[in-house]
PDB file of C-alpha atoms in Angstrom:
ATOM      1  CA  UNK A  19      63.535 160.722 -69.635  1.00 64.00           C
ATOM      2  CA  UNK A  20      63.387 164.296 -70.966  1.00 79.00           C
ATOM      3  CA  UNK A  21      61.514 165.409 -67.835  1.00 88.00           C
ATOM      4  CA  UNK A  22      64.195 163.837 -65.628  1.00 92.00           C
ATOM      5  CA  UNK A  23      67.020 165.550 -67.540  1.00 93.00           C
ATOM      6  CA  UNK A  24      65.295 168.926 -67.427  1.00 92.00           C
ATOM      7  CA  UNK A  25      64.649 168.575 -63.668  1.00 92.00           C
ATOM      8  CA  UNK A  26      68.254 167.443 -63.155  1.00 94.00           C
ATOM      9  CA  UNK A  27      69.775 170.306 -65.153  1.00 94.00           C
ATOM     10  CA  UNK A  28      67.562 173.050 -63.744  1.00 91.00           C
ATOM     11  CA  UNK A  29      67.941 171.847 -60.160  1.00 92.00           C
ATOM     12  CA  UNK A  30      71.711 171.464 -60.475  1.00 95.00           C
ATOM     13  CA  UNK A  31      72.103 174.980 -61.876  1.00 89.00           C
ATOM     14  CA  UNK A  32      69.779 176.697 -59.425  1.00 87.00           C
ATOM     15  CA  UNK A  33      71.197 174.994 -56.324  1.00 88.00           C
ATOM     16  CA  UNK A  34      74.830 175.339 -57.427  1.00 87.00           C
ATOM     17  CA  UNK A  35      74.381 179.093 -57.867  1.00 81.00           C
ATOM     18  CA  UNK A  36      72.309 179.434 -54.669  1.00 78.00           C
ATOM     19  CA  UNK A  37      75.033 177.632 -52.693  1.00 81.00           C
ATOM     20  CA  UNK A  38      77.839 179.949 -53.851  1.00 74.00           C
ATOM     21  CA  UNK A  39      78.707 182.102 -50.852  1.00 68.00           C
ATOM     22  CA  UNK A  40      76.054 180.376 -48.721  1.00 74.00           C
ATOM     23  CA  UNK A  41      76.738 179.532 -45.074  1.00 75.00           C
ATOM     24  CA  UNK A  42      76.999 175.832 -45.942  1.00 81.00           C
ATOM     25  CA  UNK A  43      79.791 176.559 -48.353  1.00 80.00           C
ATOM     26  CA  UNK A  44      81.543 178.596 -45.669  1.00 78.00           C
ATOM     27  CA  UNK A  45      81.187 175.612 -43.334  1.00 83.00           C
ATOM     28  CA  UNK A  46      82.717 173.299 -45.941  1.00 85.00           C
ATOM     29  CA  UNK A  47      85.654 175.676 -46.182  1.00 80.00           C
ATOM     30  CA  UNK A  48      86.075 175.637 -42.392  1.00 78.00           C
ATOM     31  CA  UNK A  49      85.850 171.831 -42.182  1.00 83.00           C
ATOM     32  CA  UNK A  50      88.428 171.503 -44.970  1.00 81.00           C
ATOM     33  CA  UNK A  51      91.027 173.021 -42.671  1.00 75.00           C
ATOM     34  CA  UNK A  52      90.464 170.259 -40.087  1.00 78.00           C
ATOM     35  CA  UNK A  53      89.449 167.048 -41.861  1.00 83.00           C
ATOM     36  CA  UNK A  54      90.357 165.052 -44.932  1.00 86.00           C
ATOM     37  CA  UNK A  55      88.363 165.694 -48.100  1.00 89.00           C
ATOM     38  CA  UNK A  56      86.621 162.323 -48.510  1.00 91.00           C
ATOM     39  CA  UNK A  57      84.936 162.257 -45.060  1.00 91.00           C
ATOM     40  CA  UNK A  58      83.787 165.855 -45.558  1.00 92.00           C
ATOM     41  CA  UNK A  59      82.256 165.033 -48.940  1.00 94.00           C
ATOM     42  CA  UNK A  60      80.575 161.914 -47.536  1.00 95.00           C
ATOM     43  CA  UNK A  61      79.076 163.912 -44.651  1.00 94.00           C
ATOM     44  CA  UNK A  62      77.894 166.690 -46.965  1.00 95.00           C
ATOM     45  CA  UNK A  63      76.447 164.250 -49.491  1.00 96.00           C
ATOM     46  CA  UNK A  64      74.520 162.201 -46.930  1.00 96.00           C
ATOM     47  CA  UNK A  65      73.125 165.266 -45.122  1.00 95.00           C
ATOM     48  CA  UNK A  66      72.222 166.988 -48.384  1.00 95.00           C
ATOM     49  CA  UNK A  67      70.597 163.883 -49.843  1.00 96.00           C
ATOM     50  CA  UNK A  68      68.420 163.450 -46.740  1.00 96.00           C
ATOM     51  CA  UNK A  69      67.386 167.113 -46.486  1.00 94.00           C
ATOM     52  CA  UNK A  70      66.729 167.425 -50.215  1.00 95.00           C
ATOM     53  CA  UNK A  71      64.770 164.161 -50.291  1.00 95.00           C
ATOM     54  CA  UNK A  72      62.516 165.590 -47.596  1.00 93.00           C
ATOM     55  CA  UNK A  73      62.341 168.841 -49.556  1.00 91.00           C
ATOM     56  CA  UNK A  74      61.222 167.202 -52.780  1.00 92.00           C
ATOM     57  CA  UNK A  75      58.703 165.101 -50.853  1.00 90.00           C
ATOM     58  CA  UNK A  76      57.215 168.261 -49.391  1.00 85.00           C
ATOM     59  CA  UNK A  77      57.323 170.159 -52.667  1.00 80.00           C
ATOM     60  CA  UNK A  78      56.054 167.328 -54.831  1.00 77.00           C
ATOM     61  CA  UNK A  79      53.640 165.591 -52.508  1.00 72.00           C
ATOM     62  CA  UNK A  80      52.183 168.382 -50.468  1.00 56.00           C
ATOM     63  CA  UNK A  81      53.046 171.581 -52.289  1.00 51.00           C
ATOM     64  CA  UNK A  82      52.976 173.181 -48.847  1.00 47.00           C
ATOM     65  CA  UNK A  83      55.490 175.238 -46.967  1.00 49.00           C
ATOM     66  CA  UNK A  84      57.558 174.018 -44.065  1.00 49.00           C
ATOM     67  CA  UNK A  85      57.489 176.079 -40.858  1.00 58.00           C
ATOM     68  CA  UNK A  86      61.188 176.792 -41.119  1.00 56.00           C
ATOM     69  CA  UNK A  87      61.378 179.868 -38.884  1.00 68.00           C
ATOM     70  CA  UNK A  88      61.707 178.011 -35.585  1.00 68.00           C
ATOM     71  CA  UNK A  89      64.016 175.394 -37.093  1.00 63.00           C
ATOM     72  CA  UNK A  90      66.289 178.139 -38.435  1.00 65.00           C
ATOM     73  CA  UNK A  91      66.293 179.884 -35.058  1.00 75.00           C
ATOM     74  CA  UNK A  92      67.335 176.718 -33.205  1.00 70.00           C
ATOM     75  CA  UNK A  93      69.971 175.867 -35.809  1.00 66.00           C
ATOM     76  CA  UNK A  94      71.322 179.435 -35.604  1.00 73.00           C
ATOM     77  CA  UNK A  95      71.697 179.199 -31.828  1.00 81.00           C
ATOM     78  CA  UNK A  96      73.428 175.838 -32.227  1.00 71.00           C
ATOM     79  CA  UNK A  97      75.906 177.328 -34.695  1.00 70.00           C
ATOM     80  CA  UNK A  98      76.758 180.174 -32.347  1.00 83.00           C
ATOM     81  CA  UNK A  99      77.380 177.467 -29.748  1.00 77.00           C
ATOM     82  CA  UNK A 100      79.662 175.656 -32.226  1.00 68.00           C
ATOM     83  CA  UNK A 101      81.589 178.914 -32.724  1.00 74.00           C
ATOM     84  CA  UNK A 102      82.054 179.399 -28.976  1.00 79.00           C
ATOM     85  CA  UNK A 103      83.105 175.783 -28.619  1.00 71.00           C
ATOM     86  CA  UNK A 104      85.688 176.291 -31.362  1.00 68.00           C
ATOM     87  CA  UNK A 105      87.081 179.344 -29.535  1.00 76.00           C
ATOM     88  CA  UNK A 106      87.245 177.465 -26.240  1.00 72.00           C
ATOM     89  CA  UNK A 107      89.178 174.739 -27.952  1.00 61.00           C
ATOM     90  CA  UNK A 108      89.839 171.219 -26.865  1.00 51.00           C
ATOM     91  CA  UNK A 109      92.937 169.429 -25.729  1.00 52.00           C
ATOM     92  CA  UNK A 110      93.538 166.392 -27.871  1.00 41.00           C
ATOM     93  CA  UNK A 111      95.724 163.443 -27.077  1.00 54.00           C
ATOM     94  CA  UNK A 112      98.115 162.276 -29.766  1.00 64.00           C
ATOM     95  CA  UNK A 113      95.754 159.369 -30.533  1.00 56.00           C
ATOM     96  CA  UNK A 114      92.810 161.766 -30.962  1.00 42.00           C
ATOM     97  CA  UNK A 115      94.901 163.976 -33.226  1.00 46.00           C
ATOM     98  CA  UNK A 116      95.676 161.016 -35.473  1.00 53.00           C
ATOM     99  CA  UNK A 117      91.990 160.052 -35.587  1.00 44.00           C
ATOM    100  CA  UNK A 118      90.914 163.611 -36.442  1.00 43.00           C
ATOM    101  CA  UNK A 119      93.525 163.834 -39.176  1.00 50.00           C
ATOM    102  CA  UNK A 120      92.283 160.564 -40.643  1.00 51.00           C
ATOM    103  CA  UNK A 121      88.734 161.873 -40.450  1.00 52.00           C
ATOM    104  CA  UNK A 122      87.002 158.537 -40.229  1.00 56.00           C
ATOM    105  CA  UNK A 123      83.479 158.034 -38.953  1.00 62.00           C
ATOM    106  CA  UNK A 124      83.663 160.881 -36.438  1.00 81.00           C
ATOM    107  CA  UNK A 125      84.450 163.434 -39.167  1.00 84.00           C
ATOM    108  CA  UNK A 126      81.630 162.123 -41.351  1.00 90.00           C
ATOM    109  CA  UNK A 127      79.210 162.328 -38.427  1.00 90.00           C
ATOM    110  CA  UNK A 128      80.371 165.800 -37.361  1.00 88.00           C
ATOM    111  CA  UNK A 129      80.138 167.206 -40.874  1.00 90.00           C
ATOM    112  CA  UNK A 130      76.875 165.383 -41.599  1.00 91.00           C
ATOM    113  CA  UNK A 131      75.104 166.662 -38.481  1.00 89.00           C
ATOM    114  CA  UNK A 132      76.389 170.212 -38.989  1.00 87.00           C
ATOM    115  CA  UNK A 133      75.239 170.272 -42.621  1.00 89.00           C
ATOM    116  CA  UNK A 134      71.902 168.664 -41.791  1.00 91.00           C
ATOM    117  CA  UNK A 135      71.184 171.384 -39.216  1.00 86.00           C
ATOM    118  CA  UNK A 136      72.437 174.141 -41.504  1.00 83.00           C
ATOM    119  CA  UNK A 137      70.264 173.047 -44.397  1.00 85.00           C
ATOM    120  CA  UNK A 138      66.998 172.876 -42.446  1.00 83.00           C
ATOM    121  CA  UNK A 139      65.124 175.985 -43.484  1.00 77.00           C
ATOM    122  CA  UNK A 140      67.987 177.186 -45.685  1.00 77.00           C
ATOM    123  CA  UNK A 141      67.416 178.883 -49.022  1.00 78.00           C
ATOM    124  CA  UNK A 142      68.636 175.792 -50.893  1.00 83.00           C
ATOM    125  CA  UNK A 143      66.054 173.672 -49.063  1.00 85.00           C
ATOM    126  CA  UNK A 144      63.308 176.142 -49.902  1.00 79.00           C
ATOM    127  CA  UNK A 145      64.546 176.361 -53.491  1.00 82.00           C
ATOM    128  CA  UNK A 146      64.461 172.561 -53.738  1.00 87.00           C
ATOM    129  CA  UNK A 147      60.878 172.518 -52.421  1.00 83.00           C
ATOM    130  CA  UNK A 148      59.921 175.117 -55.011  1.00 80.00           C
ATOM    131  CA  UNK A 149      61.664 173.268 -57.846  1.00 83.00           C
ATOM    132  CA  UNK A 150      59.922 170.026 -56.866  1.00 84.00           C
ATOM    133  CA  UNK A 151      56.527 171.685 -57.274  1.00 78.00           C
ATOM    134  CA  UNK A 152      57.402 172.367 -60.922  1.00 77.00           C
ATOM    135  CA  UNK A 153      59.619 169.445 -61.956  1.00 84.00           C
ATOM    136  CA  UNK A 154      59.839 165.722 -61.319  1.00 84.00           C
ATOM    137  CA  UNK A 155      60.868 164.810 -57.774  1.00 89.00           C
ATOM    138  CA  UNK A 156      63.666 162.370 -58.674  1.00 95.00           C
ATOM    139  CA  UNK A 157      65.481 164.641 -61.129  1.00 95.00           C
ATOM    140  CA  UNK A 158      65.075 167.557 -58.722  1.00 94.00           C
ATOM    141  CA  UNK A 159      66.461 165.495 -55.844  1.00 96.00           C
ATOM    142  CA  UNK A 160      69.496 164.245 -57.772  1.00 97.00           C
ATOM    143  CA  UNK A 161      70.203 167.618 -59.406  1.00 96.00           C
ATOM    144  CA  UNK A 162      69.882 169.642 -56.205  1.00 96.00           C
ATOM    145  CA  UNK A 163      72.047 167.207 -54.234  1.00 96.00           C
ATOM    146  CA  UNK A 164      74.795 167.078 -56.871  1.00 97.00           C
ATOM    147  CA  UNK A 165      74.656 170.865 -57.345  1.00 95.00           C
ATOM    148  CA  UNK A 166      75.162 171.498 -53.655  1.00 94.00           C
ATOM    149  CA  UNK A 167      77.943 168.934 -53.260  1.00 96.00           C
ATOM    150  CA  UNK A 168      79.739 170.380 -56.300  1.00 95.00           C
ATOM    151  CA  UNK A 169      79.579 173.927 -54.898  1.00 90.00           C
ATOM    152  CA  UNK A 170      80.797 172.746 -51.496  1.00 91.00           C
ATOM    153  CA  UNK A 171      83.607 170.738 -53.123  1.00 92.00           C
ATOM    154  CA  UNK A 172      84.883 174.046 -54.518  1.00 86.00           C
ATOM    155  CA  UNK A 173      84.930 175.441 -50.978  1.00 80.00           C
ATOM    156  CA  UNK A 174      86.829 172.373 -49.748  1.00 84.00           C
ATOM    157  CA  UNK A 175      89.453 172.911 -52.435  1.00 85.00           C
ATOM    158  CA  UNK A 176      89.863 176.541 -51.362  1.00 76.00           C
ATOM    159  CA  UNK A 177      89.994 175.461 -47.695  1.00 70.00           C
ATOM    160  CA  UNK A 178      92.731 172.941 -48.461  1.00 74.00           C
ATOM    161  CA  UNK A 179      94.827 175.564 -50.223  1.00 76.00           C
ATOM    162  CA  UNK A 180      94.385 178.118 -47.421  1.00 70.00           C
ATOM    163  CA  UNK A 181      94.825 175.558 -44.642  1.00 62.00           C
ATOM    164  CA  UNK A 182      98.389 174.790 -45.680  1.00 64.00           C
ATOM    165  CA  UNK A 183      99.398 178.436 -45.480  1.00 69.00           C
ATOM    166  CA  UNK A 184      97.567 179.703 -42.391  1.00 62.00           C
ATOM    167  CA  UNK A 185      98.679 179.316 -38.765  1.00 66.00           C
ATOM    168  CA  UNK A 186      96.504 177.163 -36.474  1.00 64.00           C
ATOM    169  CA  UNK A 187      95.395 180.169 -34.400  1.00 74.00           C
ATOM    170  CA  UNK A 188      94.137 181.978 -37.496  1.00 74.00           C
ATOM    171  CA  UNK A 189      92.254 178.865 -38.580  1.00 63.00           C
ATOM    172  CA  UNK A 190      90.717 178.522 -35.091  1.00 71.00           C
ATOM    173  CA  UNK A 191      89.472 182.128 -35.040  1.00 80.00           C
ATOM    174  CA  UNK A 192      88.378 181.960 -38.659  1.00 75.00           C
ATOM    175  CA  UNK A 193      86.382 178.767 -38.102  1.00 70.00           C
ATOM    176  CA  UNK A 194      84.762 180.250 -34.979  1.00 77.00           C
ATOM    177  CA  UNK A 195      83.856 183.374 -36.951  1.00 82.00           C
ATOM    178  CA  UNK A 196      82.376 181.298 -39.781  1.00 74.00           C
ATOM    179  CA  UNK A 197      80.227 179.347 -37.332  1.00 72.00           C
ATOM    180  CA  UNK A 198      79.112 182.586 -35.647  1.00 83.00           C
ATOM    181  CA  UNK A 199      78.309 184.220 -38.993  1.00 84.00           C
ATOM    182  CA  UNK A 200      76.365 181.125 -40.047  1.00 75.00           C
ATOM    183  CA  UNK A 201      74.460 181.171 -36.749  1.00 79.00           C
ATOM    184  CA  UNK A 202      73.621 184.861 -37.019  1.00 88.00           C
ATOM    185  CA  UNK A 203      72.594 184.367 -40.643  1.00 81.00           C
ATOM    186  CA  UNK A 204      70.186 181.597 -39.612  1.00 75.00           C
ATOM    187  CA  UNK A 205      68.778 183.701 -36.763  1.00 87.00           C
ATOM    188  CA  UNK A 206      68.216 186.697 -39.054  1.00 89.00           C
ATOM    189  CA  UNK A 207      66.439 184.458 -41.589  1.00 79.00           C
ATOM    190  CA  UNK A 208      64.346 182.967 -38.775  1.00 80.00           C
ATOM    191  CA  UNK A 209      63.309 186.367 -37.425  1.00 88.00           C
ATOM    192  CA  UNK A 210      62.287 187.467 -40.922  1.00 86.00           C
ATOM    193  CA  UNK A 211      60.208 184.294 -41.370  1.00 79.00           C
ATOM    194  CA  UNK A 212      58.577 184.512 -37.941  1.00 81.00           C
ATOM    195  CA  UNK A 213      57.301 188.076 -38.406  1.00 81.00           C
TER     196      UNK A 213
END
């Protein structure tokens, strides 16, 4: 039990700090201006749990590195596409607006897929792999997942507060910029890894 608690505490602390100011946290802030909190947290939690489970499996079982350069490059291009899509905008019917505001399954899926792509090859994934080589896999998995969700929950809170005070156009451009920044960040990381 002591090994589990140590892995849990260390992983929580490392991932929480690593996530502060990370592109995933910026994404959580952007999503908080569009969707309700619970669907966002569900999407983040599911995506994070899956990515970090794979990370601890790699770190614990194989102790090898994941070829993350190409994955980061593809995810970066996808995020730039998300930013352009946000700028283009969509025309929603009143029914679609109500569904988006509720943030049911579609919000969970949107957030989950975005976070899954963002976390592939991210520093928190690599940190989780590294932690799993040194600590127990289960405590590392739980601690890293909870640490990331907690850091992103802070971003959601900030997004909620800002979203009530900002005009829709500002939110649209801000969200597009956050997606573009996230995409460029991923591409820069990918180029550095592929050298």
